Amino acid sequence: MRYLILSDIHANWEALDAVLEAAQKEGFDQIVCCGDLVGYGADPNAVTDWVRSTASFVVRGNHDKACVGLENLDWFNPVAKTSALWTASVLREENVEYLRKLPKGPARVSDFQILHGSPVDEDEYLMQAGEVAQLAGYLDTRLSFFGHTHVQGGFIFQNSGLVKRVQGVARKFDHEELILDPEVYYLINPGSVGQPRDSDPRAAWCVYYPQDRRIMYRRVAYDIKGAQTKIRAAQLPDLLARRLWAGH
Ligand code: ZN
């Protein structure tokens, strides 16, 4: 079994398309998504249609909630709020229903679990190793995949109790491998497909190979201009187009 792990697609069809083309060359068996299918980007229906028909396991993200009326938009910054309202106005009914019913993480998948923010709060950002160290007792599996921060990499819980950061793919490469130690806990972020914020504008994802206890982090360049043109045509805030180039 090979799991394609996606997160934070954010209605970016161009990025998703490039990820699938690259991922299909290497092959995968099941698709897993850690939330935020929609919000920010201009293709919420195409992305939700695709996830709805192909992904085996999905948990909801804060933007999925916001775009279908499950979240108070007062918590969102003005740009996120504008995009949530626009998304709500264009989402087809079957996609609204699908997003509304998405489960809250963590959700168990085979020997790992998926979640959006943190194991204790789906809306919490896991940025610092110090914050993550307190979560060891809340992890039901040695391996968890999360999203929300849009930063590829994650955290390793060492046997000493210390938490170490794991980096994703460096700028000059397109992949980075991580071999999992069965004695250690891992919180792995595949990175964001549709709006990376780790200063690398390339679409991010990872593939998990349980048989050889291996994770392959991946990056691929995509048609950023195409995604930007659609964001501008939808009259979404221009910042949402500009930040795709910047990668943060
Ligand atoms: Zn997100």
XYZ file of N, CA and C and ligand atoms in Angstrom:
745
model
N 0.841 -1.211 0.000
C 0.000 0.000 0.000
C 0.876 1.261 0.000
N 0.499 2.214 -0.849
C 1.212 3.504 -0.874
C 0.167 4.598 -0.708
N 0.379 5.484 0.271
C -0.602 6.540 0.545
C -0.104 7.883 0.010
N -0.935 8.509 -0.788
C -0.658 9.874 -1.246
C -1.256 10.810 -0.202
N -0.404 11.594 0.474
C -0.874 12.446 1.572
C -0.909 13.900 1.099
N -2.106 14.466 1.061
C -2.284 15.852 0.616
C -2.861 16.687 1.746
N -2.535 17.987 1.747
C -3.151 18.891 2.716
C -3.238 20.299 2.125
N -4.171 21.084 2.645
C -4.257 22.509 2.294
C -4.186 22.754 0.774
N -5.114 22.133 0.086
C -5.183 22.287 -1.382
C -5.697 23.697 -1.723
N -6.596 24.193 -0.885
C -7.083 25.574 -1.008
C -7.557 25.974 -2.409
N -8.385 25.105 -2.987
C -9.073 25.449 -4.243
C -8.108 25.850 -5.358
N -6.908 25.296 -5.328
C -5.911 25.603 -6.360
C -5.815 24.407 -7.313
N -6.573 24.445 -8.386
C -6.629 23.315 -9.313
C -5.311 23.116 -10.035
N -4.646 24.203 -10.415
C -3.388 24.097 -11.152
C -2.345 23.347 -10.318
N -2.272 23.670 -9.020
C -1.307 23.001 -8.140
C -1.670 21.525 -7.973
N -2.951 21.242 -7.751
C -3.391 19.853 -7.556
C -3.097 19.017 -8.808
N -3.363 19.595 -9.962
C -3.143 18.910 -11.225
C -1.661 18.532 -11.398
N -0.770 19.459 -11.057
C 0.670 19.198 -11.186
C 1.117 18.119 -10.193
N 0.562 18.167 -8.983
C 0.896 17.159 -7.969
C 0.467 15.773 -8.458
N -0.734 15.686 -9.008
C -1.237 14.378 -9.456
C -0.415 13.827 -10.614
N -0.044 14.714 -11.525
C 0.754 14.258 -12.660
C 2.091 13.679 -12.171
N 2.729 14.388 -11.249
C 4.016 13.914 -10.721
C 3.824 12.653 -9.885
N 2.780 12.629 -9.050
C 2.568 11.493 -8.137
C 2.198 10.236 -8.914
N 1.467 10.402 -10.012
C 1.044 9.230 -10.785
C 2.221 8.524 -11.441
N 3.269 9.274 -11.737
C 4.452 8.644 -12.339
C 5.068 7.626 -11.381
N 5.026 7.942 -10.080
C 5.613 7.029 -9.098
C 4.595 6.021 -8.585
N 3.324 6.376 -8.665
C 2.258 5.477 -8.255
C 1.849 5.633 -6.807
N 0.565 5.421 -6.543
C 0.016 5.422 -5.180
C -1.271 4.621 -5.219
N -1.725 4.166 -4.042
C -2.929 3.337 -3.993
C -4.112 4.067 -3.380
N -3.852 4.842 -2.311
C -4.965 5.540 -1.663
C -4.602 6.989 -1.418
N -5.652 7.840 -1.448
C -5.455 9.278 -1.257
C -6.022 9.679 0.089
N -5.232 10.464 0.821
C -5.598 10.912 2.153
C -5.445 12.433 2.178
N -6.376 13.138 2.819
C -6.296 14.600 2.815
C -6.514 15.158 4.226
N -5.592 16.014 4.664
C -5.621 16.577 6.022
C -6.386 17.906 6.107
N -7.267 18.181 5.173
C -8.168 19.335 5.312
C -7.763 20.588 4.570
N -8.670 21.566 4.595
C -8.568 22.804 3.806
C -8.529 22.503 2.308
N -9.621 21.918 1.849
C -9.811 21.683 0.418
C -10.058 23.016 -0.276
N -10.779 23.898 0.416
C -11.228 25.156 -0.213
C -10.762 26.364 0.595
N -11.130 27.547 0.072
C -10.700 28.811 0.680
C -9.455 29.298 -0.036
N -9.377 30.615 -0.272
C -8.257 31.308 -0.923
C -8.254 31.185 -2.454
N -8.334 29.972 -2.988
C -8.202 29.766 -4.427
C -9.530 29.881 -5.156
N -9.450 29.799 -6.507
C -10.616 30.112 -7.339
C -11.342 28.884 -7.881
N -10.906 27.673 -7.478
C -11.542 26.468 -8.012
C -12.111 25.555 -6.922
N -12.962 26.078 -6.051
C -13.455 25.232 -4.949
C -14.296 24.049 -5.415
N -15.064 24.214 -6.488
C -15.894 23.088 -6.930
C -15.052 21.989 -7.578
N -14.127 22.375 -8.448
C -13.303 21.355 -9.122
C -12.502 20.560 -8.094
N -11.926 21.252 -7.105
C -11.108 20.562 -6.099
C -11.993 19.674 -5.213
N -13.145 20.190 -4.779
C -14.017 19.381 -3.911
C -14.576 18.184 -4.671
N -14.944 18.382 -5.935
C -15.412 17.252 -6.758
C -14.356 16.149 -6.786
N -13.114 16.577 -7.001
C -12.034 15.597 -7.127
C -11.798 14.855 -5.808
N -11.718 15.586 -4.709
C -11.478 14.943 -3.408
C -12.654 14.019 -3.062
N -13.854 14.501 -3.304
C -15.073 13.737 -2.996
C -15.078 12.401 -3.741
N -14.610 12.409 -4.973
C -14.705 11.184 -5.762
C -13.468 10.296 -5.671
N -12.352 10.812 -5.153
C -11.142 9.974 -5.173
C -10.495 9.702 -3.812
N -10.655 10.603 -2.839
C -9.920 10.431 -1.570
C -10.619 9.420 -0.663
N -9.821 8.578 -0.012
C -10.375 7.546 0.871
C -10.599 8.072 2.282
N -9.730 8.969 2.747
C -9.833 9.487 4.115
C -9.573 10.993 4.079
N -10.487 11.761 4.657
C -10.366 13.221 4.659
C -10.833 13.740 6.015
N -10.108 14.707 6.593
C -10.622 15.429 7.761
C -10.824 16.893 7.351
N -11.668 17.578 8.092
C -11.976 18.960 7.721
C -10.903 19.928 8.220
N -10.773 21.054 7.504
C -9.904 22.128 7.951
C -10.743 23.329 8.343
N -10.110 24.333 8.923
C -10.862 25.518 9.361
C -11.522 26.250 8.197
N -10.864 26.258 7.019
C -11.477 26.923 5.861
C -12.664 26.140 5.321
N -12.603 24.815 5.403
C -13.753 24.006 4.975
C -14.958 24.360 5.836
N -14.726 24.511 7.142
C -15.819 24.893 8.053
C -16.319 26.294 7.720
N -15.382 27.218 7.516
C -15.753 28.630 7.306
C -16.587 28.816 6.038
N -16.274 28.028 5.010
C -16.947 28.218 3.720
C -18.332 27.592 3.672
N -18.686 26.793 4.694
C -20.023 26.182 4.694
C -20.800 26.543 5.961
N -20.421 27.660 6.569
C -21.199 28.185 7.690
C -21.008 27.478 9.016
N -19.908 26.719 9.173
C -19.675 26.028 10.454
C -18.687 26.781 11.346
N -18.281 27.955 10.912
C -17.271 28.704 11.669
C -17.674 30.172 11.695
N -17.428 30.810 12.821
C -17.702 32.243 12.928
C -16.618 33.006 12.158
N -17.015 33.724 11.130
C -16.032 34.404 10.271
C -15.353 35.585 10.955
N -15.837 35.967 12.114
C -15.185 37.069 12.847
C -13.762 36.697 13.268
N -13.480 35.379 13.328
C -12.140 34.926 13.710
C -11.172 35.018 12.546
N -11.675 35.250 11.361
C -10.834 35.258 10.163
C -10.351 36.667 9.846
N -9.140 36.754 9.263
C -8.664 38.067 8.828
C -9.486 38.488 7.598
N -9.475 39.800 7.239
C -10.359 40.279 6.167
C -10.192 39.546 4.832
N -8.952 39.188 4.484
C -8.722 38.495 3.208
C -9.344 37.092 3.245
N -9.117 36.374 4.343
C -9.668 35.020 4.481
C -11.198 35.071 4.525
N -11.714 36.107 5.177
C -13.170 36.251 5.292
C -13.789 36.503 3.909
N -13.182 37.405 3.140
C -13.681 37.702 1.791
C -13.668 36.437 0.939
N -12.574 35.666 1.044
C -12.497 34.465 0.205
C -13.497 33.411 0.679
N -13.745 33.322 1.981
C -14.732 32.353 2.492
C -16.136 32.713 1.997
N -16.460 33.992 1.998
C -17.789 34.419 1.541
C -17.943 34.164 0.037
N -16.868 34.452 -0.727
C -16.915 34.193 -2.172
C -17.082 32.695 -2.432
N -16.295 31.875 -1.704
C -16.371 30.417 -1.882
C -17.785 29.913 -1.578
N -18.356 30.414 -0.483
C -19.716 30.004 -0.102
C -20.711 30.356 -1.212
N -20.457 31.461 -1.906
C -21.408 31.908 -2.932
C -21.317 31.080 -4.222
N -20.188 30.389 -4.440
C -20.053 29.631 -5.693
C -20.105 28.110 -5.512
N -19.962 27.625 -4.272
C -19.944 26.169 -4.050
C -21.286 25.552 -4.433
N -21.246 24.479 -5.187
C -22.487 23.782 -5.517
C -23.006 23.041 -4.288
N -24.306 22.806 -4.275
C -24.962 22.255 -3.091
C -24.352 20.916 -2.643
N -24.060 20.027 -3.604
C -23.516 18.718 -3.194
C -22.132 18.864 -2.557
N -21.396 19.902 -2.973
C -20.078 20.131 -2.368
C -20.209 20.769 -0.986
N -21.215 21.628 -0.828
C -21.488 22.198 0.505
C -21.819 21.056 1.467
N -22.674 20.152 1.032
C -23.079 19.019 1.869
C -21.877 18.150 2.235
N -21.024 17.895 1.254
C -19.836 17.058 1.485
C -18.915 17.713 2.507
N -18.637 19.009 2.321
C -17.712 19.708 3.233
C -18.303 19.788 4.639
N -19.613 19.980 4.706
C -20.277 20.092 6.012
C -20.164 18.798 6.808
N -20.128 17.683 6.106
C -20.103 16.374 6.787
C -18.696 15.840 7.013
N -17.684 16.560 6.579
C -16.320 16.056 6.778
C -16.045 15.877 8.270
N -15.406 14.774 8.650
C -15.151 14.556 10.078
C -14.047 15.475 10.612
N -14.123 15.686 11.904
C -13.085 16.426 12.613
C -11.948 15.447 12.907
N -10.685 15.875 12.734
C -9.572 15.001 13.072
C -9.359 14.963 14.569
N -8.508 14.063 15.071
C -7.794 13.032 14.322
C -8.704 11.899 13.856
N -8.387 11.347 12.672
C -9.098 10.185 12.147
C -8.065 9.106 11.880
N -8.396 7.901 12.310
C -7.458 6.781 12.175
C -7.501 6.197 10.767
N -6.333 5.977 10.180
C -6.207 5.327 8.874
C -5.128 4.263 9.045
N -5.496 3.007 9.017
C -4.499 1.933 9.127
C -3.598 2.165 10.353
N -2.269 2.241 10.154
C -1.377 2.397 11.311
C -1.041 3.858 11.606
N -1.712 4.789 10.971
C -1.441 6.205 11.239
C -2.747 6.967 11.406
N -2.641 8.233 11.791
C -3.846 9.065 11.893
C -3.622 10.376 11.143
N -4.726 11.023 10.771
C -4.646 12.317 10.086
C -5.422 13.357 10.883
N -4.937 14.571 10.855
C -5.582 15.669 11.565
C -5.236 16.974 10.855
N -5.981 18.031 11.156
C -5.695 19.300 10.468
C -4.692 20.141 11.269
N -5.064 20.534 12.482
C -4.211 21.430 13.269
C -3.323 20.690 14.252
N -3.894 20.343 15.420
C -3.147 19.570 16.416
C -4.049 18.443 16.914
N -3.480 17.417 17.552
C -4.331 16.310 18.017
C -5.365 16.734 19.058
N -5.121 17.851 19.744
C -6.086 18.283 20.761
C -7.007 19.396 20.282
N -6.646 20.087 19.222
C -7.472 21.193 18.722
C -7.251 21.322 17.213
N -8.306 21.044 16.460
C -8.166 21.035 14.992
C -7.770 22.398 14.423
N -7.961 23.470 15.197
C -7.648 24.818 14.702
C -6.310 25.367 15.199
N -5.569 24.563 15.977
C -4.312 25.046 16.545
C -3.149 24.834 15.571
N -2.248 25.825 15.494
C -1.087 25.729 14.595
C 0.089 25.093 15.330
N 0.666 24.040 14.767
C 1.863 23.430 15.356
C 3.097 23.989 14.659
N 3.713 25.005 15.287
C 4.855 25.678 14.675
C 6.158 25.373 15.412
N 6.112 25.355 16.745
C 7.339 25.273 17.546
C 7.501 23.899 18.193
N 8.746 23.428 18.212
C 9.033 22.130 18.818
C 8.603 22.106 20.289
N 8.753 23.241 20.988
C 8.386 23.310 22.397
C 6.904 23.033 22.636
N 6.059 23.557 21.762
C 4.600 23.326 21.886
C 4.270 21.863 21.587
N 4.973 21.327 20.604
C 4.679 19.966 20.151
C 5.056 18.930 21.219
N 6.114 19.220 21.999
C 6.590 18.272 23.014
C 5.486 17.888 24.004
N 4.560 18.805 24.264
C 3.492 18.524 25.227
C 2.408 17.594 24.676
N 2.498 17.276 23.384
C 1.414 16.528 22.749
C 1.634 15.019 22.700
N 2.814 14.552 23.136
C 3.141 13.131 22.992
C 2.041 12.236 23.574
N 1.506 12.600 24.705
C 0.485 11.779 25.363
C -0.853 11.770 24.635
N -1.015 12.648 23.676
C -2.291 12.735 22.955
C -2.274 12.015 21.610
N -1.134 11.418 21.279
C -1.035 10.758 19.975
C -1.392 9.286 20.102
N -2.377 8.832 19.330
C -2.833 7.442 19.394
C -1.987 6.512 18.542
N -1.222 7.078 17.621
C -0.403 6.263 16.725
C 1.011 6.862 16.681
N 1.970 6.047 16.324
C 3.358 6.531 16.221
C 3.492 7.579 15.118
N 2.655 7.432 14.105
C 2.750 8.332 12.958
C 1.439 9.091 12.772
N 1.536 10.420 12.695
C 0.369 11.261 12.418
C 0.744 12.239 11.320
N -0.224 12.523 10.450
C -0.038 13.555 9.432
C -0.943 14.725 9.773
N -0.399 15.940 9.652
C -1.196 17.131 9.938
C -0.933 18.193 8.883
N -1.709 19.283 8.934
C -1.546 20.375 7.983
C -1.643 21.714 8.688
N -2.424 22.625 8.123
C -2.788 23.900 8.734
C -1.702 24.976 8.675
N -0.420 24.607 8.918
C 0.629 25.635 8.908
C 1.144 25.910 7.499
N 0.874 25.004 6.558
C 1.370 25.132 5.174
C 2.904 25.092 5.116
N 3.520 24.443 6.100
C 4.978 24.326 6.146
C 5.322 22.834 6.067
N 6.031 22.438 5.009
C 6.378 21.036 4.848
C 7.445 20.630 5.865
N 7.325 19.419 6.393
C 8.315 18.938 7.357
C 7.613 18.213 8.489
N 7.745 18.779 9.695
C 7.069 18.185 10.844
C 7.999 18.042 12.029
N 7.675 17.060 12.882
C 8.391 16.923 14.156
C 8.624 15.448 14.491
N 9.789 15.173 15.096
C 10.117 13.827 15.577
C 10.232 13.896 17.097
N 9.552 12.995 17.781
C 9.682 12.907 19.238
C 10.831 11.949 19.533
N 11.952 12.460 20.032
C 13.084 11.585 20.305
C 12.865 10.826 21.610
N 13.606 9.723 21.798
C 13.407 8.912 23.003
C 13.737 9.677 24.276
N 14.595 10.680 24.171
C 14.950 11.495 25.328
C 13.788 12.404 25.747
N 12.748 12.469 24.915
C 11.621 13.352 25.228
C 11.686 14.648 24.445
N 12.865 14.928 23.880
C 13.012 16.158 23.095
C 12.315 16.026 21.750
N 11.842 17.143 21.252
C 11.223 17.133 19.939
C 12.139 17.851 18.960
N 12.350 17.225 17.833
C 13.229 17.784 16.813
C 12.404 18.099 15.574
N 12.717 19.211 14.944
C 12.048 19.577 13.690
C 12.575 18.751 12.524
N 11.696 18.396 11.601
C 12.135 17.749 10.362
C 11.885 18.738 9.234
N 12.853 18.876 8.352
C 12.698 19.752 7.195
C 12.071 18.969 6.044
N 11.406 19.689 5.164
C 10.880 19.057 3.955
C 11.952 19.065 2.872
N 11.541 19.297 1.643
C 12.448 19.267 0.495
C 13.185 20.603 0.377
N 14.516 20.538 0.240
C 15.290 21.772 0.035
C 15.007 22.325 -1.364
N 15.233 23.635 -1.535
C 14.881 24.319 -2.784
C 15.507 23.709 -4.035
N 16.738 23.200 -3.910
C 17.396 22.692 -5.123
C 17.036 21.254 -5.458
N 16.199 20.621 -4.636
C 15.795 19.238 -4.908
C 14.283 19.152 -5.111
N 13.831 17.967 -5.578
C 12.376 17.801 -5.702
C 11.847 16.704 -4.773
N 12.734 16.066 -4.009
C 12.259 15.089 -3.033
C 13.233 14.961 -1.866
N 12.723 14.415 -0.784
C 13.540 14.193 0.426
C 12.921 12.996 1.138
N 13.777 12.066 1.531
C 13.257 10.835 2.120
C 13.428 10.832 3.638
N 12.485 10.230 4.328
C 12.584 10.073 5.781
C 12.269 8.619 6.114
N 13.217 7.928 6.763
C 12.972 6.539 7.186
C 12.509 6.588 8.639
N 11.397 5.917 8.916
C 10.787 6.019 10.242
C 11.358 4.981 11.205
N 11.695 5.434 12.389
C 12.134 4.560 13.477
C 10.870 4.071 14.192
N 10.636 2.769 14.276
C 9.376 2.277 14.865
C 9.188 2.621 16.337
N 10.275 3.024 17.020
C 10.200 3.330 18.458
C 9.823 4.783 18.729
N 9.738 5.591 17.701
C 9.636 7.040 17.886
C 8.304 7.554 17.341
N 7.814 8.677 17.892
C 6.569 9.291 17.397
C 6.897 10.358 16.349
N 6.026 10.433 15.349
C 6.218 11.419 14.280
C 4.938 12.210 14.028
N 5.086 13.513 13.903
C 4.003 14.366 13.399
C 4.530 14.938 12.084
N 3.941 14.493 10.992
C 4.487 14.841 9.672
C 3.538 15.764 8.914
N 4.074 16.854 8.406
C 3.289 17.780 7.594
C 3.720 17.626 6.128
N 2.779 17.184 5.268
C 3.151 17.005 3.858
C 3.405 18.325 3.142
N 3.057 19.437 3.797
C 3.131 20.747 3.152
C 1.819 21.045 2.462
N 1.705 22.240 1.935
C 0.456 22.657 1.293
C 0.537 22.469 -0.215
N -0.505 21.830 -0.767
C -0.592 21.700 -2.223
C -0.784 23.089 -2.841
N -1.738 23.843 -2.318
C -2.203 25.016 -3.048
C -1.780 26.384 -2.561
N -1.126 26.460 -1.394
C -0.663 27.777 -0.934
C 0.495 27.609 0.059
N 1.660 27.162 -0.440
C 2.800 26.939 0.464
C 3.225 28.222 1.184
N 3.629 28.067 2.449
C 4.081 29.238 3.225
C 5.456 28.994 3.830
N 6.256 28.139 3.166
C 7.598 27.885 3.689
C 8.651 28.464 2.753
N 8.282 29.556 2.084
C 9.179 30.295 1.178
C 9.546 29.533 -0.084
N 8.906 28.399 -0.311
C 9.101 27.645 -1.552
C 7.732 27.601 -2.232
N 7.574 28.290 -3.362
C 6.234 28.363 -3.974
C 5.770 27.077 -4.648
N 6.647 26.069 -4.741
C 6.236 24.830 -5.412
C 5.210 24.060 -4.579
N 4.288 23.392 -5.274
C 3.266 22.584 -4.597
C 3.951 21.473 -3.803
N 3.407 21.170 -2.618
C 4.037 20.201 -1.718
C 3.080 19.048 -1.397
N 3.653 17.871 -1.187
C 2.883 16.708 -0.734
C 3.857 15.654 -0.233
N 3.331 14.526 0.254
C 4.220 13.402 0.528
C 3.541 12.090 0.252
N 4.347 11.050 0.152
C 3.847 9.690 -0.055
C 4.392 8.842 1.090
N 3.508 8.026 1.682
C 3.907 7.150 2.786
C 3.896 5.707 2.309
N 5.039 5.031 2.532
C 5.195 3.628 2.149
C 5.304 2.806 3.434
N 4.190 2.267 3.947
C 4.235 1.559 5.242
C 5.159 0.344 5.234
N 5.217 -0.389 4.123
C 6.024 -1.620 4.091
C 7.484 -1.354 4.422
N 8.029 -0.277 3.854
C 9.436 0.005 4.178
C 9.573 1.199 5.127
N 8.492 1.534 5.830
C 8.502 2.597 6.844
C 9.222 3.858 6.328
N 8.734 4.322 5.186
C 9.421 5.417 4.507
C 8.418 6.493 4.136
N 8.863 7.741 4.286
C 8.064 8.871 3.817
C 8.875 9.609 2.766
N 8.230 9.911 1.660
C 8.898 10.684 0.613
C 8.213 12.046 0.527
N 8.943 13.088 0.939
C 8.440 14.459 0.760
C 8.676 14.853 -0.690
N 7.743 15.557 -1.291
C 7.882 15.946 -2.697
C 7.523 17.417 -2.919
N 8.108 18.002 -3.967
C 7.727 19.349 -4.438
C 7.690 19.327 -5.945
N 6.793 20.138 -6.510
C 6.769 20.288 -7.961
C 6.321 21.710 -8.324
N 6.963 22.257 -9.370
C 6.539 23.571 -9.875
C 5.205 23.399 -10.601
N 4.370 24.406 -10.564
C 3.085 24.312 -11.270
C 2.772 25.646 -11.940
N 1.659 25.691 -12.629
C 1.241 26.880 -13.374
C 0.670 27.946 -12.416
N 1.570 28.632 -11.719
C 1.145 29.650 -10.754
C 0.379 30.763 -11.470
N 0.865 31.148 -12.649
C 0.198 32.211 -13.417
C -1.263 31.869 -13.702
N -1.506 30.626 -14.071
C -2.878 30.182 -14.359
C -3.764 30.317 -13.129
N -3.243 29.915 -11.965
C -4.019 30.014 -10.718
C -4.262 31.485 -10.370
N -3.252 32.326 -10.597
C -3.384 33.759 -10.295
C -4.429 34.431 -11.195
N -4.419 34.044 -12.467
C -5.377 34.637 -13.414
C -6.809 34.357 -12.958
N -7.047 33.131 -12.491
C -8.401 32.779 -12.038
C -8.777 33.539 -10.757
N -7.805 33.721 -9.846
C -8.064 34.445 -8.591
C -8.446 35.898 -8.914
N -7.726 36.479 -9.872
C -8.007 37.879 -10.256
C -9.332 37.977 -11.005
N -9.614 36.990 -11.865
C -10.889 37.017 -12.616
C -12.075 36.906 -11.668
N -11.882 36.189 -10.552
C -12.964 36.044 -9.566
C -13.062 37.271 -8.661
N -12.158 38.228 -8.869
C -12.084 39.449 -8.051
C -11.869 39.149 -6.574
N -11.111 38.107 -6.324
C -10.682 37.821 -4.947
C -9.544 38.786 -4.604
N -9.232 38.989 -3.315
C -8.155 39.928 -2.960
C -6.844 39.590 -3.674
N -6.183 40.611 -4.223
C -4.988 40.394 -5.033
C -3.853 39.729 -4.246
N -3.839 39.962 -2.938
C -2.828 39.336 -2.078
C -2.818 37.816 -2.261
N -4.006 37.236 -2.479
C -4.107 35.778 -2.633
C -3.408 35.299 -3.893
N -3.372 36.139 -4.917
C -2.626 35.805 -6.138
C -1.133 36.026 -5.911
N -0.783 37.170 -5.328
C 0.640 37.517 -5.156
C 1.382 36.540 -4.258
N 0.712 36.087 -3.193
C 1.434 35.245 -2.229
C 1.788 33.871 -2.803
N 1.160 33.468 -3.912
C 1.503 32.173 -4.526
C 2.924 32.198 -5.093
N 3.339 33.370 -5.633
C 4.716 33.505 -6.112
C 5.693 33.517 -4.953
N 5.305 34.209 -3.902
C 6.209 34.408 -2.771
C 6.388 33.113 -1.977
N 5.352 32.279 -1.962
C 5.414 31.047 -1.180
C 5.345 31.303 0.327
N 4.663 32.367 0.714
C 4.388 32.562 2.138
C 3.173 33.480 2.334
Zn -4.916 25.913 5.207
